[in-house]
Every structure is written in structure tokens, then in C-alpha cells.
Amino acid sequence: MILEMDNIQKSFGTLRVLRNISLSVDAGEVVSIIGPSGSGKSTLLRCATFLETVDSGTISYMDTPAVTMDEYGNINYVSGAELRRIKSYYGLVFQQFNLFPHYTVLKNVMDAPLHVQKRDKAEVRETALELLRKMGLADKADAYPCQLSGGQQQRVAIARALATKPEILFFDEPTSALDPELTGEVLKVIKQLAEEDMTMVIVTHEMPFARAVSDRVIFMDGGVIVEQGAPEAVFGDPQQERTKLFLRGYER
């Protein structure tokens, strides 16, 4: 088991965003999370990657507890070296790329392996250049983010996430900031990673893509998992009325 989240709850003030959500992801599995805006999808990813703290529940990576809850309901996060080790298990690709604008493409990809993981510079450079080649960006190593299209910037962001050699990649609506023409090139890269058995959790509004690439699809609404299963089951024969209504909206 790469990731296990149990009974996660998260509120912002009086707004309950996640209600007892449990999610587990096995090695090599591709899980797509779909649902309407405001359903809690991105918040779930932010809790999984410690960008938000949970109100209750537990989180483990590679069978290593990262977030625990004591008998009184107090939440405890690991810290220090243990937290750094657990963070090395995952990579995160954002909607808005989040590249360092003053770094070249190559430096963006090399930064975390060098300064967070303290890996050998020559090895990191070789890995970064290979990842850029894989992303179709070998000729952009010395360019700056402002000189790239949105699709190219997102492919750099994927290379950057892969450079730390994570066990699992999280994608938070990776194509939502792109026009349709650029969306295809990013989805092609993610599909290639799926074919290489990269473990991924993908929050997406791209329904045909989720159906084609996923091992499991989760439909969320109102902070709960309404339905989940194999893509053909969720898309082809949904059991819950709320799922049917949501998918009909995409068919129109």
C-alpha cells in the first residue's frame, strides 16, 4: 500500500469540506477523482500532501504513519527527518504549474533533488535532462518559464515532480489552466506514465481521459465519496442517482 487515508475530516470554519473520507492507493494503481466544483476533491489532495492539516483521521505512506490521532482525538503530525522522508514518497503537480520564474527549466527540475534530497549534482542533472527529453522538452533546458507555453510549463512541472523519484504522483486538475489544444499534450504525458505503472491520483474534469487511463474512479460530492469502482462501472453503469446526474451534465 502506497497511501492510506482513514476517516479524514476537514472543515473551514463552519463549512465541512471532507466528511469521514477514506482512500487507499496500491502500487501501480491510477485513481481518478471526479466530481463537481466544491465537492472536496482538491482539499483531499491538499490534506494528503500536508498542504492542509486534517481535523481528524490518519494518513500513512508506505505503511509509515504520517498523521495519527490519539485516544482524545488530538491530531499528531510527524516532524523533522521523518516528515522529510515521508514527503519524498510523493510528488504533486498543481493547476497553475508553480514553477520558479527566475530559474531555468533545468534548474526548476533539479532544485528539489539537490537542495531537499541532497543528491549528487551530476546524477541529478543527468536525471533532469532525461526527464526533459521524455517530456519532449530537451531543447528547453536553458529557457525560462515565461518563454514556454502553458502546456510546456505543465510538462516541466511533471518532470520536476518526477525528479525526486516519488512512489506516487498527485495531479490537481493538471489541465484546468490550459486551452484544449495544450490539454492533449499534457494528458498524453500522464497516459504514458500510467502505461509505465506510475502510481497516480488524478483530480480531473476530463471524463474521457479518466475513463481511459484509470484503474479506479472515485466520484465525490458534498465532501463524501458517493461512488467508486472500475471506470466502465462508474461511467457505463453508475449505481447512484447523484453520479448519473453529474455524468449526464458532461454528456450534454
Tab-separated table of C-alpha atoms in Angstrom:
chain	number	residue	atom	x	y	z
A	1	MET	CA	0.000	0.000	0.000
A	2	ILE	CA	1.482	3.345	-1.080
A	3	LEU	CA	-1.112	5.611	0.579
A	4	GLU	CA	-3.764	5.031	3.203
A	5	MET	CA	-6.082	7.768	4.485
A	6	ASP	CA	-8.715	6.774	7.057
A	7	ASN	CA	-11.762	8.747	8.226
A	8	ILE	CA	-10.400	12.134	7.148
A	9	GLN	CA	-12.421	15.143	8.229
A	10	LYS	CA	-11.685	18.747	7.310
A	11	SER	CA	-13.656	21.932	7.923
A	12	PHE	CA	-13.023	25.569	7.132
A	13	GLY	CA	-14.893	27.413	9.845
A	14	THR	CA	-18.457	26.077	9.801
A	15	LEU	CA	-18.070	24.577	6.308
A	16	ARG	CA	-17.436	20.825	6.410
A	17	VAL	CA	-15.408	20.045	3.294
A	18	LEU	CA	-14.401	16.417	3.952
A	19	ARG	CA	-16.648	14.041	5.889
A	20	ASN	CA	-15.020	10.797	7.026
A	21	ILE	CA	-13.228	10.170	3.719
A	22	SER	CA	-11.113	7.023	3.419
A	23	LEU	CA	-8.796	6.432	0.473
A	24	SER	CA	-6.177	3.776	-0.194
A	25	VAL	CA	-3.911	3.506	-3.230
A	26	ASP	CA	-1.875	0.451	-4.203
A	27	ALA	CA	1.432	0.455	-6.079
A	28	GLY	CA	0.944	0.929	-9.812
A	29	GLU	CA	-2.686	1.996	-9.433
A	30	VAL	CA	-4.140	5.024	-11.241
A	31	VAL	CA	-7.034	6.577	-9.343
A	32	SER	CA	-9.054	9.427	-10.842
A	33	ILE	CA	-11.220	11.597	-8.602
A	34	ILE	CA	-14.137	13.325	-10.303
A	35	GLY	CA	-16.992	15.453	-9.058
A	36	PRO	CA	-18.486	18.944	-9.160
A	37	SER	CA	-16.584	22.025	-8.047
A	38	GLY	CA	-16.648	22.350	-4.267
A	39	SER	CA	-17.002	18.607	-3.683
A	40	GLY	CA	-13.729	18.408	-1.719
A	41	LYS	CA	-11.507	16.804	-4.370
A	42	SER	CA	-8.632	19.296	-4.231
A	43	THR	CA	-8.878	19.610	-0.447
A	44	LEU	CA	-8.443	15.837	-0.187
A	45	LEU	CA	-5.213	16.080	-2.207
A	46	ARG	CA	-4.010	19.026	-0.133
A	47	CYS	CA	-4.606	17.018	3.050
A	48	ALA	CA	-2.789	14.009	1.568
A	49	THR	CA	0.243	16.196	0.820
A	50	PHE	CA	0.172	18.149	4.108
A	51	LEU	CA	-0.686	21.480	2.465
A	52	GLU	CA	-3.748	21.416	4.726
A	53	THR	CA	-3.974	19.889	8.192
A	54	VAL	CA	-6.789	17.449	8.893
A	55	ASP	CA	-9.256	17.835	11.762
A	56	SER	CA	-9.402	14.099	12.368
A	57	GLY	CA	-8.300	10.847	10.788
A	58	THR	CA	-4.995	9.174	9.964
A	59	ILE	CA	-2.611	9.157	6.986
A	60	SER	CA	0.145	6.643	6.191
A	61	TYR	CA	2.638	6.333	3.350
A	62	MET	CA	4.367	3.028	2.612
A	63	ASP	CA	2.945	1.706	5.927
A	64	THR	CA	4.669	4.567	7.767
A	65	PRO	CA	2.295	6.679	9.910
A	66	ALA	CA	2.416	10.346	8.918
A	67	VAL	CA	-0.680	11.595	10.744
A	68	THR	CA	-2.008	9.856	13.834
A	69	MET	CA	-4.840	10.539	16.275
A	70	ASP	CA	-4.647	9.793	19.981
A	71	GLU	CA	-7.448	8.491	22.221
A	72	TYR	CA	-8.553	12.058	22.968
A	73	GLY	CA	-8.945	12.945	19.292
A	74	ASN	CA	-5.771	15.031	19.112
A	75	ILE	CA	-4.031	15.032	15.722
A	76	ASN	CA	-0.274	14.467	15.598
A	77	TYR	CA	1.915	15.013	12.537
A	78	VAL	CA	5.384	13.531	12.271
A	79	SER	CA	8.137	16.131	12.062
A	80	GLY	CA	11.799	16.629	11.269
A	81	ALA	CA	13.676	13.931	9.405
A	82	GLU	CA	10.699	11.573	9.444
A	83	LEU	CA	8.459	14.175	7.782
A	84	ARG	CA	11.102	14.860	5.111
A	85	ARG	CA	11.381	11.149	4.424
A	86	ILE	CA	7.626	10.762	4.069
A	87	LYS	CA	7.372	13.817	1.805
A	88	SER	CA	9.926	12.187	-0.502
A	89	TYR	CA	7.370	9.450	-1.196
A	90	TYR	CA	5.117	11.744	-3.241
A	91	GLY	CA	5.176	14.431	-5.903
A	92	LEU	CA	2.459	16.996	-6.605
A	93	VAL	CA	1.551	18.709	-9.877
A	94	PHE	CA	-0.589	21.819	-9.431
A	95	GLN	CA	-3.159	23.533	-11.652
A	96	GLN	CA	-1.029	26.644	-12.104
A	97	PHE	CA	2.370	24.971	-12.668
A	98	ASN	CA	4.047	26.843	-9.747
A	99	LEU	CA	7.444	26.955	-11.457
A	100	PHE	CA	10.123	29.326	-10.148
A	101	PRO	CA	10.030	32.144	-12.746
A	102	HIS	CA	13.665	33.185	-12.132
A	103	TYR	CA	15.010	29.634	-12.612
A	104	THR	CA	15.679	27.988	-15.951
A	105	VAL	CA	13.693	24.895	-16.854
A	106	LEU	CA	16.641	22.685	-15.927
A	107	LYS	CA	17.168	24.411	-12.584
A	108	ASN	CA	13.455	24.079	-11.774
A	109	VAL	CA	13.684	20.325	-12.278
A	110	MET	CA	16.975	19.951	-10.378
A	111	ASP	CA	16.140	22.147	-7.379
A	112	ALA	CA	14.351	19.713	-5.023
A	113	PRO	CA	16.628	16.683	-5.629
A	114	LEU	CA	19.662	18.886	-4.954
A	115	HIS	CA	18.537	21.000	-2.028
A	116	VAL	CA	15.915	18.828	-0.340
A	117	GLN	CA	17.179	15.320	-1.052
A	118	LYS	CA	20.892	16.324	-1.107
A	119	ARG	CA	21.624	14.064	-4.067
A	120	ASP	CA	24.749	14.179	-6.223
A	121	LYS	CA	24.659	17.100	-8.669
A	122	ALA	CA	25.929	15.167	-11.681
A	123	GLU	CA	23.368	12.392	-11.126
A	124	VAL	CA	20.557	14.906	-10.611
A	125	ARG	CA	21.488	16.786	-13.787
A	126	GLU	CA	21.543	13.568	-15.807
A	127	THR	CA	18.144	12.547	-14.418
A	128	ALA	CA	16.676	16.010	-15.084
A	129	LEU	CA	17.877	16.074	-18.686
A	130	GLU	CA	16.477	12.597	-19.275
A	131	LEU	CA	13.112	13.649	-17.846
A	132	LEU	CA	13.028	16.743	-20.070
A	133	ARG	CA	13.778	14.542	-23.072
A	134	LYS	CA	10.934	12.245	-22.036
A	135	MET	CA	8.612	15.266	-21.809
A	136	GLY	CA	9.642	16.431	-25.289
A	137	LEU	CA	11.452	19.432	-23.817
A	138	ALA	CA	15.126	18.552	-24.341
A	139	ASP	CA	15.656	21.805	-26.249
A	140	LYS	CA	14.092	23.934	-23.484
A	141	ALA	CA	16.562	23.202	-20.643
A	142	ASP	CA	18.003	26.731	-20.680
A	143	ALA	CA	14.692	28.511	-21.265
A	144	TYR	CA	12.711	30.314	-18.561
A	145	PRO	CA	9.071	29.533	-17.741
A	146	CYS	CA	7.845	32.788	-19.310
A	147	GLN	CA	9.250	31.612	-22.643
A	148	LEU	CA	7.126	28.447	-22.645
A	149	SER	CA	3.505	27.702	-23.499
A	150	GLY	CA	1.170	26.590	-20.726
A	151	GLY	CA	1.380	23.005	-21.893
A	152	GLN	CA	5.175	23.120	-21.870
A	153	GLN	CA	5.188	24.649	-18.387
A	154	GLN	CA	2.937	21.874	-17.102
A	155	ARG	CA	5.217	19.233	-18.628
A	156	VAL	CA	8.160	20.889	-16.833
A	157	ALA	CA	6.116	20.699	-13.619
A	158	ILE	CA	5.571	16.968	-14.205
A	159	ALA	CA	9.310	16.483	-14.826
A	160	ARG	CA	10.039	18.394	-11.622
A	161	ALA	CA	7.682	16.143	-9.644
A	162	LEU	CA	9.262	13.023	-11.139
A	163	ALA	CA	12.814	14.227	-10.452
A	164	THR	CA	12.516	13.378	-6.763
A	165	LYS	CA	11.737	9.755	-7.750
A	166	PRO	CA	8.429	9.604	-5.842
A	167	GLU	CA	6.410	6.469	-5.161
A	168	ILE	CA	3.156	8.286	-6.039
A	169	LEU	CA	2.223	11.365	-8.073
A	170	PHE	CA	-0.744	13.607	-7.284
A	171	PHE	CA	-2.279	15.745	-10.036
A	172	ASP	CA	-4.665	18.539	-9.019
A	173	GLU	CA	-6.629	19.315	-12.194
A	174	PRO	CA	-3.441	19.491	-14.277
A	175	THR	CA	-5.194	20.761	-17.423
A	176	SER	CA	-7.679	23.260	-15.952
A	177	ALA	CA	-5.459	26.264	-16.809
A	178	LEU	CA	-4.835	25.102	-20.380
A	179	ASP	CA	-6.738	25.589	-23.619
A	180	PRO	CA	-7.987	22.421	-25.375
A	181	GLU	CA	-5.063	22.238	-27.799
A	182	LEU	CA	-2.496	22.233	-24.971
A	183	THR	CA	-4.576	19.925	-22.771
A	184	GLY	CA	-3.945	16.998	-25.118
A	185	GLU	CA	-0.165	17.150	-24.840
A	186	VAL	CA	-0.282	17.053	-21.026
A	187	LEU	CA	-2.814	14.210	-20.944
A	188	LYS	CA	-0.584	12.270	-23.359
A	189	VAL	CA	2.304	12.502	-20.871
A	190	ILE	CA	0.116	11.340	-17.974
A	191	LYS	CA	-1.194	8.439	-20.075
A	192	GLN	CA	2.399	7.438	-20.836
A	193	LEU	CA	3.193	7.435	-17.098
A	194	ALA	CA	0.151	5.225	-16.484
A	195	GLU	CA	1.424	2.765	-19.095
A	196	GLU	CA	4.726	2.696	-17.191
A	197	ASP	CA	2.837	1.715	-13.985
A	198	MET	CA	3.418	5.022	-12.202
A	199	THR	CA	1.147	5.215	-9.158
A	200	MET	CA	-1.076	8.296	-9.569
A	201	VAL	CA	-4.048	10.070	-8.039
A	202	ILE	CA	-5.588	12.491	-10.526
A	203	VAL	CA	-8.252	15.083	-9.764
A	204	THR	CA	-9.701	15.884	-13.176
A	205	HIS	CA	-12.666	17.194	-15.147
A	206	GLU	CA	-11.512	15.300	-18.247
A	207	MET	CA	-14.067	12.486	-18.223
A	208	PRO	CA	-12.974	10.569	-21.368
A	209	PHE	CA	-9.397	10.689	-20.103
A	210	ALA	CA	-10.359	9.444	-16.628
A	211	ARG	CA	-12.314	6.611	-18.208
A	212	ALA	CA	-9.417	5.607	-20.465
A	213	VAL	CA	-6.470	5.853	-18.084
A	214	SER	CA	-7.789	4.890	-14.639
A	215	ASP	CA	-7.831	1.621	-12.757
A	216	ARG	CA	-10.393	3.104	-10.368
A	217	VAL	CA	-12.649	6.162	-10.490
A	218	ILE	CA	-13.957	7.917	-7.385
A	219	PHE	CA	-16.945	10.262	-7.610
A	220	MET	CA	-17.110	12.813	-4.791
A	221	ASP	CA	-19.848	15.249	-3.882
A	222	GLY	CA	-20.542	17.192	-0.703
A	223	GLY	CA	-17.325	16.034	0.940
A	224	VAL	CA	-18.088	12.320	0.699
A	225	ILE	CA	-17.310	9.505	-1.721
A	226	VAL	CA	-20.645	8.847	-3.409
A	227	GLU	CA	-19.480	6.039	-5.681
A	228	GLN	CA	-16.270	4.328	-6.771
A	229	GLY	CA	-15.235	1.439	-8.926
A	230	ALA	CA	-13.732	0.430	-12.251
A	231	PRO	CA	-14.077	3.116	-14.947
A	232	GLU	CA	-16.519	1.077	-17.029
A	233	ALA	CA	-18.733	0.550	-13.982
A	234	VAL	CA	-18.761	4.182	-12.834
A	235	PHE	CA	-19.115	5.701	-16.308
A	236	GLY	CA	-21.035	2.912	-18.015
A	237	ASP	CA	-23.375	1.753	-15.253
A	238	PRO	CA	-23.375	4.169	-12.289
A	239	GLN	CA	-25.452	2.986	-9.342
A	240	GLN	CA	-26.093	6.285	-7.545
A	241	GLU	CA	-28.539	8.893	-8.844
A	242	ARG	CA	-26.123	11.700	-7.983
A	243	THR	CA	-23.430	10.077	-10.132
A	244	LYS	CA	-25.857	9.643	-13.023
A	245	LEU	CA	-26.914	13.286	-12.819
A	246	PHE	CA	-23.308	14.509	-12.764
A	247	LEU	CA	-22.267	12.404	-15.749
A	248	ARG	CA	-25.346	13.410	-17.758
A	249	GLY	CA	-24.170	17.002	-17.385
A	250	TYR	CA	-20.946	16.074	-19.178
A	251	GLU	CA	-22.738	14.256	-21.970
A	252	ARG	CA	-24.763	17.312	-22.953
